Amino acid sequence: MTPLILTPGDVTLRDLAMIYRTGCPVELHRNARPAVEAAAAAIDAVAAGDLAVYGVNTGFGKLASMRIAQADTATLQRNLILSHCCGVGAAILPRHTRLMMVLKLLSLGRGASGVRWALIELLEKMLARGVTPMVPVQGSVGASGDLAPLAHMTAVLIGEGEAEVDGRILPGAEALAAVGLAPMPLGPKEGLAFINGTQFSTAFALAGLFDGWAAAQAALVTSALSTDAIMGSTAPLHPDIHALRGHAGQIEAAACLRALLDGSEIRESHRDGDTRVQDPYCIRCQPQVTGAAMDVMRQAARTLEIEANAATDNPLVLTQAGLIVSGGNFHAEPVGFAADMIALALAEVGAIAQRRVALMVDPTLSHDLPPFLTPRPGLNSGLMIAEVTTAALMSENKHIAMPCVTDSTPTSANQEDHVSMAAHGAVRLGRMIENLHVILGVEAVAAAQGIDFRAPLRTSTPLQAVVARLRQDVATLGDDRYLAPDLAAAARLIGSGELATASGLPLPEVWG
């Protein structure tokens, strides 16, 4: 596969989404090399001199006042990596690890870290040849950088730790050798440059953004199905209503719903003579809720795009100014805020979807649909407990969505006395999205069932295509059957994007 060429400082969300989705190899544009080598030369000069510079010839954290002899600088960096490999828990998925590796390349490629170009090339080759470090999911507090997970990643470069190659988990040195690579010893500051940074948190936040946005797209489709299933009104989708408020996400969501429902015989059948004046909020306010969630996710996306292109280690080499400056770019507070924003959006998309499921199974609210959407209620319970499952997952997501960034705690003998908890905030997004896939999958099953009951009236052409795709995997529910496989199949269709794309209509994108 031809590598995707990335220019540090100028990488887009589209690029990052492609890397996350496809696992494609990447290379930095070679015009980044001069700045990288200039910063490395500046570090070498300091290492050979008498000036004390943090992380080059001093200890780390609370031990920064301890001077390290020039002969021990390589040992200092190796010890740093080994001592910081303290992650616990299950290994993260390869797609998250690979995205984290790419983000580290982008940070080092800004030419402010002081690492040799050869290390950048080794990381590129690991990506190209499928060497994926085994990185435990737990251990980072999001400052000073994602130390433990990045140490596990870096350990493989020096022949330590473990990595997956061709489905086998091997010791680091063996993994490199299996694809014709060799470990590299670290020079002055290089270990610190690799583990000071926000790349673990940012990778998981980006994954949550991309998968969460796809779920929001699916929610637009399932909510349109639900609207037709309960014979809801499209009047609240009138474009002038949304233009008068002015929020971009709301305007886009309403336009998308109008397109999805356009031409529905079900809708046309009750334009006149419908005694209902207004639908419940979960139908009437879909653009205001899902659209607001889209806006929030786009705000988070802007933050994460900036962070993906940032130099986030410490100290930073300012070659043009001739300075090496200690700062705090490793603090993942922006990523923590972005992850919390995404979590709130996901929780709300799920909350309003769950209310639509509850609406459809309730005969007092569903406009003449049978109780729990079963043709023979009483003998059969239909989707009664499927709705309960969505309530459980909705509640779980609301709990998980509580802010993480406010939960600081001092570490490292109070030297690192405020941390972001961005890693927690970003990792939990995956669990929330899995829950949301089930909620939306159940909504699709319920709405398709409701639309079937409206026959011979037909829904719109785009929504007919969506129902047809669902029916390939989930049959119409007659008498009660073992439902767990159906719910799992529907959730897979949501997660893969197949159900949303079946409509054939363009859906809003996170990059606008």
C-alpha positions as a printed Julia matrix, in Angstrom:
512×3 Matrix{Float64}:
   0.0     0.0    0.0
   1.35    3.42  -0.97
   2.11    5.49   2.13
   0.04    8.58   2.84
   2.42   11.55   2.89
   1.77   13.84   5.85
   3.08   17.35   6.4
   3.49   18.0   10.14
   1.38   20.95  11.19
  -0.96   20.6    8.2
  -2.75   17.26   8.64
  -6.54   17.27   8.36
  -9.33   15.33  10.03
  -9.95   13.6    6.69
  -6.35   12.34   6.72
  -6.66   11.11  10.3
  -9.99    9.42   9.63
  -8.47    7.58   6.66
  -5.57    6.4    8.82
  -7.94    5.23  11.55
 -10.33    3.48   9.16
  -7.84    1.86   6.79
  -4.65    1.48   8.82
  -2.7     2.79   5.85
   1.05    3.36   6.26
   2.26    6.94   6.46
   5.44    8.88   5.9
   6.32   12.42   6.87
   6.97   14.78   4.01
  10.71   14.98   3.57
  10.6    18.76   3.83
  10.19   18.2    7.59
  13.67   16.66   7.87
  15.84   19.82   8.06
  13.96   21.18  11.08
  14.09   17.8   12.82
  17.82   17.49  12.26
  18.48   21.09  13.36
  16.71   20.45  16.66
  18.63   17.18  17.13
  21.9    19.03  16.57
  20.92   21.59  19.18
  20.29   18.81  21.71
  23.63   17.16  20.88
  25.4    20.46  21.49
  23.78   20.86  24.89
  24.54   17.27  25.84
  28.2    17.87  25.11
  28.3    21.07  27.18
  28.0    22.12  30.8
  24.57   23.79  30.77
  21.9    21.84  32.69
  18.84   21.23  30.5
  15.85   19.28  31.75
  15.64   15.77  30.38
  18.94   16.03  28.53
  21.41   15.88  31.38
  19.1    15.98  34.41
  16.69   13.59  36.08
  12.96   13.75  35.48
   9.98   15.17  37.34
  10.8    15.63  41.02
  14.35   14.46  40.22
  15.01   17.29  37.76
  17.57   18.92  40.06
  19.87   15.9   39.81
  22.61   16.31  37.21
  23.48   13.37  34.94
  27.0    12.79  33.64
  27.5    12.99  29.88
  28.56    9.33  29.78
  25.21    8.32  31.28
  22.83   10.24  29.0
  22.0     7.19  26.84
  21.39    5.06  29.94
  19.21    7.85  31.33
  16.88    7.68  28.31
  16.72    3.88  28.29
  15.97    3.79  32.01
  13.26    6.38  31.48
  11.44    4.16  29.01
  11.8     0.97  31.02
  10.75    2.56  34.31
   7.71    4.16  32.73
   6.37    0.92  31.2
   3.85    0.61  34.03
   0.62    0.29  32.06
  -1.97   -2.26  33.13
  -5.11   -3.76  31.68
  -5.91   -5.18  28.27
  -3.88   -4.19  25.23
  -5.51   -1.51  23.12
  -6.7    -2.35  19.6
  -4.19   -2.1   16.74
  -6.1     0.73  15.05
  -5.74    2.87  18.17
  -2.05    2.01  18.53
  -1.32    2.8   14.9
  -3.13    6.13  15.12
  -1.14    6.94  18.27
   2.09    6.12  16.41
   1.1     8.41  13.54
   0.3    11.23  15.96
   3.71   10.8   17.56
   5.32   11.06  14.14
   3.44   14.3   13.5
   4.55   15.76  16.82
   8.2    14.83  16.35
   8.02   16.06  12.76
   7.41   19.62  13.88
  11.15   19.88  14.52
  10.95   20.98  18.13
  11.67   17.69  19.92
  15.35   17.08  19.23
  15.14   13.49  18.01
  17.15   12.04  15.15
  15.5    11.53  11.78
  16.51    7.87  11.94
  14.07    7.28  14.8
  11.28    8.83  12.77
  12.15    6.49   9.92
  12.08    3.48  12.26
   8.59    4.4   13.46
   7.47    4.82   9.83
   8.85    1.38   8.94
   7.12   -0.22  11.9
   3.83    1.16  10.6
   4.56    0.05   7.04
   5.63   -3.47   8.03
   2.91   -4.1   10.59
   4.84   -3.98  13.86
   2.25   -2.9   16.42
   3.43   -2.39  20.02
   1.32   -3.95  22.75
   0.07   -1.01  24.8
  -2.01   -1.5   27.98
  -5.12    0.65  28.18
  -4.7     1.9   31.76
  -2.04    4.01  33.44
  -2.2     7.53  32.04
  -3.55   10.58  33.87
  -3.06   12.84  30.86
  -0.04   14.81  32.21
   2.92   14.94  32.04
   1.86   13.4   28.81
   0.5     9.9   28.33
   3.65    8.55  29.95
   2.92    4.86  30.51
   1.23    4.02  27.19
   3.78    5.97  25.16
   6.59    4.21  27.06
   5.15    0.84  26.04
   5.07    2.04  22.42
   8.64    3.36  22.6
   9.99    0.24  24.3
   9.66   -1.7   21.06
  11.9     0.78  19.23
  14.72   -0.06  21.65
  14.08   -3.81  21.49
  12.05   -4.09  24.69
   8.37   -4.63  25.41
   6.13   -6.62  23.1
   4.61   -6.14  19.66
   2.19   -7.91  17.38
   3.44   -8.98  13.95
   1.31  -11.07  11.58
  -0.98  -12.1   14.43
   1.88  -13.18  16.73
   2.86  -11.38  19.92
   6.65  -11.28  20.16
   9.29   -9.6   22.34
  10.16   -6.19  20.91
  13.53   -7.13  19.42
  12.11  -10.29  17.82
   9.16   -8.38  16.39
  11.51   -5.92  14.7
  13.77   -8.7   13.44
  10.77  -10.54  11.96
  10.3    -7.7    9.45
  13.97   -6.9    8.89
  14.31   -4.05  11.39
  16.68   -3.55  14.32
  16.31   -1.7   17.64
  17.91    1.72  18.03
  19.52    3.06  21.21
  18.16    6.4   22.35
  20.26    9.53  22.38
  19.94   12.61  24.62
  16.31   13.61  25.27
  14.93   11.13  22.75
  13.17    8.93  25.3
  11.6    11.98  26.89
  10.48   13.26  23.48
   8.69    9.99  22.78
   6.78    9.7   26.07
   6.02   13.36  26.79
   2.94   13.97  24.69
  -0.81   13.55  24.38
  -0.88   11.03  21.56
  -2.62    8.19  23.46
  -5.42   10.47  24.66
  -5.7    12.19  21.29
  -5.84    8.9   19.38
  -8.74    7.65  21.51
 -10.51   11.01  21.36
 -10.23   11.03  17.57
 -11.5     7.46  17.42
 -14.45    8.52  19.59
 -15.05   11.49  17.33
 -15.03    9.48  14.1
 -17.12    6.59  15.42
 -19.4     8.92  17.36
 -20.06   11.04  14.3
 -20.95    7.93  12.3
 -23.42    7.05  15.05
 -24.94   10.53  14.81
 -25.35   10.04  11.06
 -27.12    6.75  11.76
 -29.31    8.5   14.32
 -30.59   10.87  11.65
 -31.67    7.87   9.58
 -33.22    5.89  12.43
 -35.04    8.97  13.69
 -36.55    9.53  10.25
 -37.75    5.91  10.3
 -39.27    6.45  13.74
 -41.02    9.62  12.6
 -42.79    7.74   9.82
 -43.49    4.73  12.03
 -45.53    6.82  14.48
 -46.94    8.95  11.64
 -45.15   12.03  12.94
 -45.37   15.47  11.41
 -42.68   16.95   9.16
 -43.9    20.49   9.85
 -41.22   20.98  12.56
 -38.61   20.39   9.85
 -39.6    23.53   7.9
 -36.33   25.22   6.92
 -37.4    28.69   8.05
 -37.78   27.51  11.65
 -34.16   26.41  11.75
 -32.81   29.37   9.79
 -34.38   31.68  12.38
 -32.33   30.02  15.1
 -29.18   29.82  13.03
 -27.28   26.83  14.47
 -25.49   25.0   11.67
 -26.0    21.49  13.04
 -29.71   22.05  13.58
 -30.11   23.39  10.04
 -28.23   20.42   8.57
 -30.11   17.86  10.66
 -33.48   19.28   9.61
 -32.47   19.31   5.94
 -31.29   15.72   6.18
 -34.52   14.59   7.82
 -36.59   16.39   5.17
 -34.68   14.6    2.42
 -35.02   11.22   4.11
 -38.79   11.6    4.54
 -39.53   13.25   1.2
 -42.11   11.31  -0.8
 -43.39    9.14   2.05
 -46.94    7.9    1.46
 -47.25    7.43   5.2
 -46.58   11.12   5.74
 -48.96   12.24   3.02
 -51.76   10.07   4.42
 -52.19   12.18   7.56
 -51.43   15.72   6.44
 -55.14   16.5    6.67
 -57.52   15.49   9.45
 -54.86   14.48  11.99
 -56.26   15.39  15.41
 -52.79   15.53  16.99
 -51.53   19.1   17.24
 -47.9    18.41  18.14
 -45.66   15.38  18.42
 -43.65   14.63  21.57
 -40.27   16.32  21.81
 -38.33   13.19  20.8
 -39.92   13.57  17.34
 -40.51   17.3   17.13
 -37.12   18.42  18.48
 -34.86   16.0   16.66
 -32.97   18.72  14.73
 -32.48   20.79  17.86
 -31.0    17.86  19.83
 -29.09   15.83  17.25
 -28.03   19.03  15.5
 -26.7    20.47  18.76
 -24.77   17.25  19.35
 -23.28   17.6   15.87
 -22.21   21.17  16.64
 -20.58   20.08  19.89
 -18.7    17.27  18.16
 -17.46   19.7   15.52
 -16.15   22.01  18.24
 -14.28   19.06  19.7
 -13.06   18.15  16.22
 -11.42   21.55  15.78
  -9.55   21.1   19.07
  -8.42   17.6   18.15
  -7.24   18.61  14.69
  -5.05   21.28  16.26
  -3.75   18.84  18.87
  -2.96   16.21  16.24
  -0.61   18.7   14.58
   0.96   19.98  17.79
   4.39   19.58  19.33
   3.52   18.32  22.81
   6.7    17.18  24.52
   8.99   19.01  26.94
  11.35   20.76  26.79
  10.91   22.12  23.27
  13.77   23.16  21.0
  13.21   26.62  19.53
  15.93   26.49  16.91
  15.34   29.92  15.37
  15.53   31.55  18.79
  18.46   29.38  19.85
  16.6    28.26  22.96
  15.55   25.04  24.68
  12.56   25.91  26.84
  10.69   23.92  29.46
   6.93   24.3   29.24
   3.74   22.32  29.61
   2.46   21.34  26.15
   2.25   17.75  27.39
  -0.76   18.67  29.54
  -3.77   17.15  27.78
  -6.4    19.56  29.11
  -7.64   20.53  25.61
  -8.03   16.84  24.74
  -9.81   16.19  28.04
 -12.32   18.95  27.36
 -12.86   17.67  23.8
 -13.45   14.12  25.06
 -15.96   15.33  27.64
 -17.78   17.3   24.95
 -18.0    14.24  22.7
 -19.27   12.17  25.63
 -22.07   14.65  26.33
 -23.07   14.62  22.67
 -23.14   10.82  22.52
 -25.22   10.6   25.68
 -27.82   13.0   24.28
 -28.04   11.31  20.88
 -28.75    8.07  22.75
 -31.16    9.68  25.21
 -33.5    11.07  22.57
 -33.25    7.89  20.49
 -34.29    5.83  23.5
 -37.35    8.02  23.97
 -38.32    7.33  20.36
 -38.1     3.59  21.03
 -40.29    4.05  24.11
 -42.77    6.05  22.04
 -43.1     3.34  19.4
 -43.77    0.47  21.81
 -46.4     2.43  23.78
 -49.84    2.08  22.15
 -51.1     5.23  23.85
 -48.47    7.31  22.03
 -47.62    5.41  18.83
 -50.76    6.36  16.87
 -52.42    2.97  16.59
 -49.39    0.71  16.47
 -49.93   -2.53  18.44
 -48.46   -2.78  21.95
 -44.71   -3.48  21.85
 -44.94   -3.77  18.06
 -46.07   -7.4   18.06
 -48.98   -8.5   15.85
 -50.34  -10.71  18.64
 -49.82   -8.9   21.95
 -50.46  -10.75  25.17
 -49.32  -14.13  23.98
 -46.23  -12.3   22.66
 -44.18   -9.57  24.36
 -42.63   -8.27  21.16
 -40.03   -5.56  21.73
 -40.97   -4.98  25.37
 -37.58   -5.92  26.81
 -35.61   -4.65  23.85
 -36.87   -1.22  24.9
 -35.82   -1.92  28.48
 -32.33   -2.76  27.22
 -32.13    0.61  25.5
 -33.17    2.3   28.76
 -30.39    0.47  30.61
 -27.76    1.48  28.05
 -29.02    5.06  27.9
 -28.7     5.33  31.67
 -25.25    3.78  31.62
 -24.11    6.29  29.02
 -25.43    9.17  31.07
 -23.36    8.0   34.02
 -20.25    7.48  31.9
 -20.67   10.92  30.34
 -19.89   12.71  33.59
 -16.86   15.0   33.06
 -13.44   13.46  33.54
 -11.38   16.61  33.11
 -12.51   17.99  36.47
 -11.14   14.97  38.32
  -7.52   16.05  38.83
  -5.2    14.5   41.38
  -1.58   15.33  42.26
   1.12   12.87  41.16
   4.9    12.48  41.14
   5.5    13.79  44.66
   3.33   16.86  43.93
   5.57   18.06  41.1
   2.83   17.12  38.62
   0.07   18.48  40.81
  -2.7    19.03  38.25
  -3.54   16.49  35.57
  -6.16   16.29  32.83
  -7.49   12.72  33.04
  -7.86   13.02  29.26
  -6.97    9.35  28.8
  -9.95    8.28  30.92
 -12.2    10.72  29.12
 -11.15    9.52  25.69
 -11.07    5.77  26.34
 -14.61    5.69  27.79
 -15.97    7.01  24.47
 -15.56    3.56  22.94
 -17.87    1.96  25.47
 -20.41    4.74  25.05
 -20.42    4.26  21.28
 -20.94    0.51  21.62
 -23.96    1.24  23.81
 -25.23    3.82  21.35
 -24.96    1.35  18.48
 -27.34   -0.98  20.35
 -29.79    1.82  21.16
 -29.91    2.93  17.54
 -30.06   -0.66  16.33
 -33.11   -1.31  18.47
 -34.64    1.92  17.19
 -34.12    0.73  13.63
 -35.74   -2.63  14.39
 -38.7    -0.98  16.13
 -39.18    1.66  13.46
 -39.0    -0.86  10.61
 -41.58   -2.96  12.45
 -43.8     0.09  12.81
 -43.46    0.96   9.13
 -44.41   -2.62   8.22
 -47.64   -2.15  10.19
 -48.47    0.92   8.07
 -48.76   -1.19   4.88
 -50.05   -0.78   2.25
 -48.8     2.75   2.77
 -45.1     3.02   2.0
 -42.37    5.13   3.49
 -40.05    7.23   1.32
 -37.75    5.68  -1.26
 -34.57    6.32   0.79
 -36.15    4.81   3.91
 -37.5     1.83   1.98
 -33.89    1.1    1.04
 -32.85    1.34   4.68
 -35.57   -1.08   5.77
 -34.62   -3.45   2.96
 -31.0    -3.48   4.14
 -32.11   -4.16   7.71
 -34.33   -7.0    6.54
 -31.35   -8.77   5.0
 -30.11   -9.39   8.55
 -33.18   -8.95  10.77
 -36.52  -10.42   9.73
 -39.86   -8.85  10.57
 -40.95   -9.9   14.06
 -44.02  -12.13  14.15
 -44.31  -14.41  17.14
 -41.69  -14.02  19.85
 -38.24  -15.41  19.05
 -34.74  -15.36  20.51
 -33.99  -11.66  19.94
 -30.38  -11.25  21.07
 -28.88  -12.12  17.65
 -31.25   -9.65  15.95
 -30.23   -6.82  18.26
 -26.56   -7.66  17.73
 -27.03   -7.7   13.95
 -28.81   -4.34  14.01
 -26.05   -2.84  16.18
 -23.45   -4.11  13.69
 -25.29   -2.41  10.84
 -25.23    0.83  12.79
 -21.55    0.5   13.68
 -20.44   -0.39  10.16
 -22.35    2.52   8.67
 -24.22    0.19   6.3
 -27.67    1.15   7.53
 -27.05    4.88   7.19
 -25.48    4.62   3.74
 -28.32    2.38   2.51
 -30.46    5.51   2.19
 -28.3     6.6   -0.74
 -28.44   10.21   0.45
 -25.47   12.35   1.44
 -25.2    12.72   5.2
 -23.52   15.58   7.13
 -19.75   15.15   7.68
 -17.82   16.13  10.77
 -15.5    18.37   8.73
 -18.49   20.26   7.31
